[in-house]
Amino acid sequence: MREVDGSETVVFDYGPERSAAILAVHGFRGTHYGLDPLARALAAKGFRVLVPDLPGCGESAPLRGRHDAAGYGDWLDALARGIGGPAVLLGHSFGSVIAAAAIARGAECRGTVLVNPILSQPLDGPRRIATAAARGYYRLAALLPERIGTMLLASRAVASLTGGMLASVRSPGLRRWIGAEHRRQAGTFHDRAVVLETFAAASGSTVPMFADGIDVPTLLLCGERDPLHPRPSAGIPSPGIPSPDDDAQALRVIPRRGHLLPYEAPGLLAECIGDWIRERLAG
């Protein structure tokens, strides 16, 4: 337990303590469990990985201020300073926005890894029916009496459905496990206000908003079938995606995988990240 920017933050530690740390941040409506398979795979390769529950999620207390990209960015900056400056900041999904915001606000690190990065506003994508349903779900949760609204947000059925929509892996066993993981984390939030504030941030903030402040080597790991950002697989340029001649950045698109790469392909991600760290950040 660490007090960081007014939040009692719980940080989970994987791998050998003497290794340079990777500080990894999970996404919206998740906890450290969402990065557990990837953290274990990286630890098996000799890396130390620190994974906090975001403030207001899991076992961590809420922030004193707003739960938006700026607030979370300041919190991550303070956490990074508190552990002596990690070698790498890693963020998954909305965590990629938080990592980008922290670096733009001065967080010290030697490089950043953005997994399933949010490169355009998630609710402006091609799945209009799903987009309308998501907006309606959170709007309804805000309008209902607090107890009922909180119960709706904690719905295990909705969490399982969301996990199924975001994953593209076809293995029935893996899909069942992903659904079970989402059900397990469905109600692990502090209160309705935190969820609604974070939803506003997660649906309205992107990595490119902070791109001008990212001055460290960057690895982007995208899923070919990511429903929240399908453009990398189509070869269409997008803000925040590195060009092939940009030595400071690298892009890897994982074939036949979706928005839940830490669940869908943790071993392959760990291999990509380990190779990149050794090639780009060694020394």
Coordinates of N, CA and C in Angstrom, one line a residue, residues 74-234:
D74 N -1.3 12.7 -13.3 CA -0.6 13.2 -12.2 C -0.3 12.1 -11.2
W75 N -1.3 11.3 -10.9 CA -1.2 10.2 -10.0 C -0.1 9.2 -10.5
L76 N -0.1 8.9 -11.8 CA 1.0 7.9 -12.3 C 2.3 8.6 -12.2
D77 N 2.4 9.9 -12.5 CA 3.7 10.6 -12.4 C 4.2 10.5 -11.0
A78 N 3.4 10.7 -10.0 CA 3.8 10.7 -8.6 C 4.2 9.2 -8.2
L79 N 3.4 8.3 -8.7 CA 3.8 6.9 -8.4 C 5.1 6.5 -9.0
A80 N 5.4 6.9 -10.2 CA 6.6 6.6 -10.9 C 7.8 7.2 -10.1
R81 N 7.6 8.5 -9.7 CA 8.7 9.1 -8.9 C 8.9 8.4 -7.6
G82 N 7.8 7.9 -7.0 CA 7.9 7.2 -5.7 C 8.7 5.9 -5.7
I83 N 8.7 5.3 -6.9 CA 9.5 4.0 -7.0 C 10.8 4.3 -7.6
G84 N 11.2 5.5 -7.8 CA 12.5 5.8 -8.3 C 12.7 5.9 -9.8
G85 N 11.5 6.0 -10.5 CA 11.6 6.1 -11.9 C 11.7 4.8 -12.6
P86 N 10.6 4.2 -13.1 CA 10.7 2.9 -13.8 C 11.4 3.0 -15.1
A87 N 11.9 1.9 -15.6 CA 12.6 1.9 -16.9 C 11.5 2.1 -18.0
V88 N 10.3 1.5 -17.8 CA 9.3 1.6 -18.8 C 7.9 1.8 -18.2
L89 N 7.1 2.7 -18.8 CA 5.7 2.9 -18.4 C 4.9 2.1 -19.5
L90 N 4.1 1.2 -19.0 CA 3.2 0.4 -19.9 C 1.8 0.7 -19.6
G91 N 0.9 0.9 -20.6 CA -0.5 1.1 -20.4 C -1.3 0.3 -21.4
H92 N -2.4 -0.3 -20.9 CA -3.3 -1.0 -21.8 C -4.6 -0.3 -21.9
S93 N -5.1 -0.1 -23.1 CA -6.4 0.6 -23.4 C -6.4 2.0 -22.8
F94 N -7.3 2.3 -21.9 CA -7.3 3.6 -21.3 C -6.1 3.8 -20.5
G95 N -5.4 2.7 -20.1 CA -4.1 2.9 -19.4 C -3.1 3.5 -20.3
S96 N -3.2 3.3 -21.7 CA -2.3 3.9 -22.6 C -2.4 5.4 -22.6
V97 N -3.7 5.9 -22.4 CA -3.9 7.3 -22.3 C -3.3 7.9 -21.0
I98 N -3.5 7.1 -19.9 CA -2.9 7.6 -18.7 C -1.4 7.6 -18.7
A99 N -0.8 6.6 -19.3 CA 0.7 6.6 -19.5 C 1.2 7.8 -20.3
A100 N 0.5 8.1 -21.4 CA 0.8 9.2 -22.3 C 0.7 10.5 -21.5
A101 N -0.4 10.6 -20.8 CA -0.7 11.9 -20.0 C 0.4 12.1 -19.0
A102 N 0.8 11.0 -18.3 CA 1.9 11.1 -17.3 C 3.2 11.5 -17.9
I103 N 3.6 10.9 -19.0 CA 4.8 11.3 -19.7 C 4.8 12.8 -20.1
A104 N 3.7 13.2 -20.7 CA 3.5 14.6 -21.1 C 3.6 15.5 -19.9
R105 N 3.3 15.0 -18.7 CA 3.3 15.9 -17.5 C 4.6 15.8 -16.8
G106 N 5.6 15.1 -17.4 CA 6.9 15.0 -16.8 C 7.3 13.7 -16.1
A107 N 6.5 12.7 -16.2 CA 6.9 11.4 -15.6 C 8.2 10.9 -16.2
E108 N 9.1 10.5 -15.4 CA 10.4 10.0 -15.9 C 10.4 8.5 -16.2
C109 N 10.8 8.2 -17.4 CA 11.0 6.8 -17.8 C 11.9 6.8 -19.0
R110 N 12.4 5.6 -19.3 CA 13.3 5.5 -20.5 C 12.5 5.1 -21.8
G111 N 11.3 4.6 -21.6 CA 10.5 4.3 -22.8 C 9.1 3.9 -22.3
T112 N 8.2 3.8 -23.3 CA 6.8 3.5 -23.0 C 6.3 2.5 -24.0
V113 N 5.4 1.6 -23.4 CA 4.8 0.5 -24.2 C 3.3 0.8 -24.1
L114 N 2.6 1.0 -25.3 CA 1.2 1.2 -25.3 C 0.5 0.1 -25.9
V115 N -0.3 -0.7 -25.2 CA -0.9 -1.9 -25.6 C -2.4 -1.6 -25.9
N116 N -2.9 -2.0 -27.1 CA -4.2 -1.6 -27.6 C -4.4 -0.1 -27.3
P117 N -3.5 0.7 -27.8 CA -3.6 2.2 -27.5 C -4.9 2.8 -28.0
I118 N -5.4 3.8 -27.3 CA -6.6 4.5 -27.7 C -6.1 5.6 -28.6
L119 N -6.2 5.4 -29.9 CA -5.8 6.4 -30.9 C -6.8 7.3 -31.5
S120 N -8.1 6.9 -31.2 CA -9.2 7.8 -31.6 C -10.3 7.5 -30.5
Q121 N -11.3 8.4 -30.4 CA -12.3 8.3 -29.4 C -13.0 6.9 -29.5
P122 N -13.0 6.1 -28.5 CA -13.5 4.7 -28.6 C -15.0 4.7 -29.1
L123 N -15.8 5.6 -28.7 CA -17.2 5.6 -29.0 C -17.5 6.2 -30.3
D124 N -16.5 6.6 -31.1 CA -16.7 7.1 -32.4 C -16.4 6.1 -33.5
G125 N -16.3 4.9 -33.1 CA -15.9 3.8 -34.0 C -17.0 3.3 -34.9
P126 N -16.7 2.3 -35.7 CA -17.7 1.8 -36.7 C -18.9 1.0 -36.1
R127 N -18.8 0.6 -34.9 CA -19.9 -0.2 -34.3 C -20.9 0.7 -33.7
R128 N -21.8 1.2 -34.5 CA -22.7 2.3 -34.0 C -23.7 1.7 -33.0
I129 N -24.2 0.5 -33.2 CA -25.2 -0.1 -32.3 C -24.5 -0.2 -30.9
A130 N -23.3 -0.8 -30.9 CA -22.6 -1.0 -29.6 C -22.3 0.3 -29.0
T131 N -21.9 1.3 -29.8 CA -21.6 2.7 -29.3 C -22.9 3.3 -28.6
A132 N -24.0 3.2 -29.3 CA -25.2 3.7 -28.7 C -25.6 3.0 -27.4
A133 N -25.4 1.7 -27.4 CA -25.7 0.9 -26.2 C -24.8 1.3 -25.0
A134 N -23.5 1.5 -25.3 CA -22.6 1.9 -24.2 C -23.0 3.3 -23.6
R135 N -23.3 4.2 -24.5 CA -23.7 5.5 -24.0 C -25.0 5.4 -23.2
G136 N -25.9 4.7 -23.7 CA -27.2 4.5 -23.0 C -27.0 3.8 -21.7
Y137 N -26.2 2.8 -21.6 CA -25.9 2.1 -20.4 C -25.4 3.0 -19.3
Y138 N -24.4 3.8 -19.6 CA -23.8 4.7 -18.6 C -24.7 5.9 -18.3
R139 N -25.5 6.3 -19.3 CA -26.5 7.4 -19.0 C -27.6 6.9 -18.1
L140 N -28.0 5.7 -18.3 CA -29.1 5.1 -17.4 C -28.5 4.9 -16.0
A141 N -27.3 4.4 -15.9 CA -26.7 4.2 -14.6 C -26.6 5.5 -13.8
A142 N -26.4 6.6 -14.5 CA -26.3 8.0 -13.9 C -27.6 8.5 -13.5
L143 N -28.7 8.1 -14.2 CA -30.0 8.7 -13.9 C -30.8 7.9 -12.8
L144 N -30.5 6.7 -12.7 CA -31.2 5.8 -11.7 C -30.8 6.2 -10.3
P145 N -31.6 5.9 -9.3 CA -31.2 6.1 -7.9 C -29.8 5.4 -7.7
E146 N -29.0 6.0 -6.8 CA -27.7 5.5 -6.7 C -27.5 4.0 -6.4
R147 N -28.3 3.5 -5.6 CA -28.2 2.0 -5.3 C -28.4 1.2 -6.5
I148 N -29.5 1.5 -7.2 CA -29.9 0.8 -8.4 C -28.8 1.0 -9.5
G149 N -28.4 2.3 -9.7 CA -27.4 2.6 -10.7 C -26.1 1.9 -10.4
T150 N -25.7 1.7 -9.2 CA -24.5 1.0 -8.8 C -24.6 -0.5 -9.1
M151 N -25.8 -1.0 -8.9 CA -26.1 -2.4 -9.2 C -26.0 -2.7 -10.7
L152 N -26.5 -1.7 -11.5 CA -26.4 -1.9 -12.9 C -24.9 -1.9 -13.4
L153 N -24.2 -0.9 -12.8 CA -22.7 -0.9 -13.2 C -22.0 -2.1 -12.8
A154 N -22.4 -2.8 -11.8 CA -21.7 -4.0 -11.3 C -22.3 -5.2 -11.9
S155 N -23.1 -5.1 -12.9 CA -23.7 -6.3 -13.5 C -22.7 -7.2 -14.1
R156 N -22.7 -8.5 -13.6 CA -21.7 -9.5 -14.2 C -22.1 -9.9 -15.6
A157 N -23.4 -9.8 -15.9 CA -23.8 -10.2 -17.3 C -23.3 -9.2 -18.3
V158 N -23.4 -7.9 -17.9 CA -22.9 -6.8 -18.8 C -21.4 -6.9 -19.0
A159 N -20.7 -7.2 -17.9 CA -19.3 -7.3 -17.9 C -18.8 -8.5 -18.8
S160 N -19.5 -9.6 -18.7 CA -19.2 -10.7 -19.5 C -19.4 -10.5 -21.0
L161 N -20.5 -9.8 -21.3 CA -20.9 -9.4 -22.7 C -19.8 -8.5 -23.3
T162 N -19.4 -7.5 -22.5 CA -18.4 -6.6 -22.9 C -17.1 -7.3 -23.3
G163 N -16.7 -8.2 -22.4 CA -15.4 -9.0 -22.6 C -15.5 -9.8 -23.9
G164 N -16.7 -10.4 -24.2 CA -16.8 -11.1 -25.4 C -16.8 -10.3 -26.7
M165 N -17.3 -9.0 -26.6 CA -17.2 -8.1 -27.7 C -15.8 -7.6 -28.0
L166 N -15.0 -7.4 -27.0 CA -13.7 -6.8 -27.2 C -12.6 -7.9 -27.6
A167 N -12.9 -9.1 -27.2 CA -11.9 -10.2 -27.6 C -12.2 -10.7 -29.0
S168 N -11.1 -11.1 -29.7 CA -11.3 -11.7 -31.0 C -10.8 -13.1 -31.1
V169 N -10.2 -13.6 -30.1 CA -9.7 -15.0 -30.1 C -10.9 -15.9 -30.2
R170 N -10.7 -17.0 -30.9 CA -11.8 -18.0 -31.2 C -11.8 -19.2 -30.3
S171 N -10.8 -19.4 -29.5 CA -10.8 -20.6 -28.6 C -11.9 -20.5 -27.6
P172 N -12.8 -21.5 -27.6 CA -14.0 -21.4 -26.6 C -13.5 -21.3 -25.2
G173 N -12.5 -22.1 -24.9 CA -12.0 -22.1 -23.5 C -11.4 -20.8 -23.1
L174 N -10.7 -20.1 -24.0 CA -10.1 -18.8 -23.6 C -11.2 -17.8 -23.6
R175 N -12.2 -17.9 -24.4 CA -13.3 -16.9 -24.4 C -14.1 -17.0 -23.1
R176 N -14.3 -18.3 -22.6 CA -15.0 -18.5 -21.4 C -14.2 -17.9 -20.2
W177 N -12.8 -18.1 -20.2 CA -12.0 -17.6 -19.2 C -12.0 -16.0 -19.2
I178 N -12.0 -15.4 -20.4 CA -12.0 -14.0 -20.4 C -13.3 -13.5 -19.9
G179 N -14.4 -14.1 -20.2 CA -15.7 -13.8 -19.6 C -15.7 -13.9 -18.1
A180 N -15.2 -14.9 -17.6 CA -15.1 -15.1 -16.2 C -14.3 -14.0 -15.5
E181 N -13.2 -13.6 -16.1 CA -12.3 -12.6 -15.6 C -13.1 -11.3 -15.5
H182 N -13.9 -11.0 -16.6 CA -14.7 -9.7 -16.6 C -15.8 -9.8 -15.5
R183 N -16.4 -10.9 -15.3 CA -17.4 -11.0 -14.3 C -16.8 -10.9 -12.9
R184 N -15.6 -11.4 -12.7 CA -14.9 -11.3 -11.4 C -14.7 -9.8 -11.1
Q185 N -14.4 -9.0 -12.1 CA -14.0 -7.6 -11.8 C -15.1 -6.6 -11.9
A186 N -16.3 -7.1 -12.2 CA -17.5 -6.3 -12.6 C -17.8 -5.2 -11.5
G187 N -17.8 -5.7 -10.2 CA -18.1 -4.8 -9.1 C -17.0 -4.2 -8.3
T188 N -15.8 -4.3 -8.9 CA -14.6 -3.9 -8.1 C -14.3 -2.4 -8.3
F189 N -15.2 -1.5 -8.0 CA -15.0 -0.1 -8.1 C -15.5 0.5 -6.8
H190 N -15.0 1.7 -6.5 CA -15.3 2.4 -5.2 C -16.8 2.8 -5.1
D191 N -17.3 3.5 -6.1 CA -18.6 4.0 -6.1 C -19.0 4.4 -7.6
R192 N -20.3 4.8 -7.7 CA -20.8 5.1 -9.0 C -20.1 6.4 -9.6
A193 N -19.9 7.3 -8.7 CA -19.3 8.6 -9.2 C -17.9 8.4 -9.9
V194 N -17.1 7.5 -9.3 CA -15.8 7.2 -9.9 C -15.9 6.5 -11.2
V195 N -16.9 5.6 -11.4 CA -17.1 4.9 -12.7 C -17.5 5.9 -13.7
L196 N -18.5 6.8 -13.4 CA -19.0 7.7 -14.4 C -17.9 8.8 -14.8
E197 N -17.1 9.3 -13.8 CA -16.1 10.2 -14.1 C -15.0 9.5 -15.1
T198 N -14.7 8.3 -14.7 CA -13.7 7.6 -15.5 C -14.2 7.2 -16.9
F199 N -15.5 6.9 -17.0 CA -16.1 6.6 -18.3 C -16.0 7.9 -19.2
A200 N -16.3 9.0 -18.6 CA -16.2 10.3 -19.4 C -14.8 10.5 -19.9
A201 N -13.8 10.2 -19.1 CA -12.4 10.3 -19.5 C -12.0 9.3 -20.5
A202 N -12.4 8.0 -20.3 CA -12.0 6.9 -21.2 C -12.7 7.0 -22.5
S203 N -13.9 7.6 -22.6 CA -14.5 7.8 -23.9 C -14.2 9.1 -24.6
G204 N -13.5 10.0 -24.0 CA -13.2 11.2 -24.6 C -11.8 11.6 -24.7
S205 N -10.9 10.7 -24.2 CA -9.4 11.0 -24.2 C -8.7 10.0 -25.1
T206 N -7.6 10.5 -25.8 CA -6.9 9.6 -26.7 C -5.4 9.9 -26.5
V207 N -4.6 8.9 -26.9 CA -3.1 9.1 -26.8 C -2.6 10.3 -27.7
P208 N -3.2 10.5 -28.9 CA -2.7 11.7 -29.7 C -2.9 13.0 -29.0
M209 N -3.8 13.1 -28.0 CA -4.0 14.4 -27.3 C -2.7 14.7 -26.5
F210 N -1.9 13.7 -26.2 CA -0.7 14.0 -25.4 C 0.6 13.7 -26.2
A211 N 0.5 13.4 -27.5 CA 1.6 12.9 -28.3 C 2.7 13.9 -28.4
D212 N 2.4 15.2 -28.4 CA 3.5 16.2 -28.4 C 4.4 16.2 -27.2
G213 N 3.9 15.6 -26.1 CA 4.7 15.6 -24.9 C 5.4 14.3 -24.7
I214 N 5.3 13.3 -25.6 CA 5.9 12.0 -25.5 C 7.3 12.1 -26.2
D215 N 8.3 12.1 -25.4 CA 9.7 12.3 -25.9 C 10.6 11.1 -25.6
V216 N 10.0 10.0 -25.4 CA 10.8 8.8 -25.1 C 10.5 7.7 -26.2
P217 N 11.4 6.7 -26.4 CA 11.0 5.6 -27.3 C 9.7 5.0 -27.0
T218 N 8.9 4.7 -28.0 CA 7.6 4.2 -27.8 C 7.3 2.9 -28.6
L219 N 6.7 1.9 -28.0 CA 6.3 0.7 -28.7 C 4.8 0.7 -28.6
L220 N 4.1 0.6 -29.8 CA 2.7 0.4 -29.8 C 2.4 -1.0 -30.3
L221 N 1.5 -1.7 -29.5 CA 1.1 -3.1 -29.8 C -0.4 -3.1 -30.0
C222 N -0.8 -3.3 -31.2 CA -2.2 -3.3 -31.6 C -2.7 -4.6 -32.0
G223 N -4.0 -4.8 -31.8 CA -4.7 -6.0 -32.3 C -5.3 -5.8 -33.7
E224 N -5.0 -6.7 -34.5 CA -5.5 -6.6 -35.9 C -7.0 -6.4 -36.0
R225 N -7.7 -7.1 -35.0 CA -9.2 -7.1 -35.0 C -9.7 -6.3 -33.9
D226 N -9.0 -5.3 -33.4 CA -9.4 -4.5 -32.3 C -10.6 -3.7 -32.7
P227 N -11.8 -3.9 -32.1 CA -13.0 -3.2 -32.5 C -13.0 -1.7 -32.1
L228 N -12.1 -1.3 -31.2 CA -12.1 0.1 -30.8 C -11.2 0.9 -31.7
H229 N -10.3 0.2 -32.4 CA -9.4 0.9 -33.3 C -8.9 0.0 -34.4
P230 N -9.7 -0.2 -35.5 CA -9.4 -1.2 -36.5 C -8.4 -0.7 -37.5
R231 N -8.1 0.6 -37.5 CA -7.3 1.2 -38.6 C -5.9 0.7 -38.9
P232 N -5.2 0.3 -37.8 CA -3.8 -0.2 -38.1 C -3.8 -1.4 -39.1
S233 N -4.8 -2.3 -38.9 CA -4.8 -3.5 -39.8 C -5.1 -3.1 -41.2
A234 N -5.8 -1.9 -41.4 CA -6.2 -1.5 -42.7 C -5.2 -0.7 -43.4

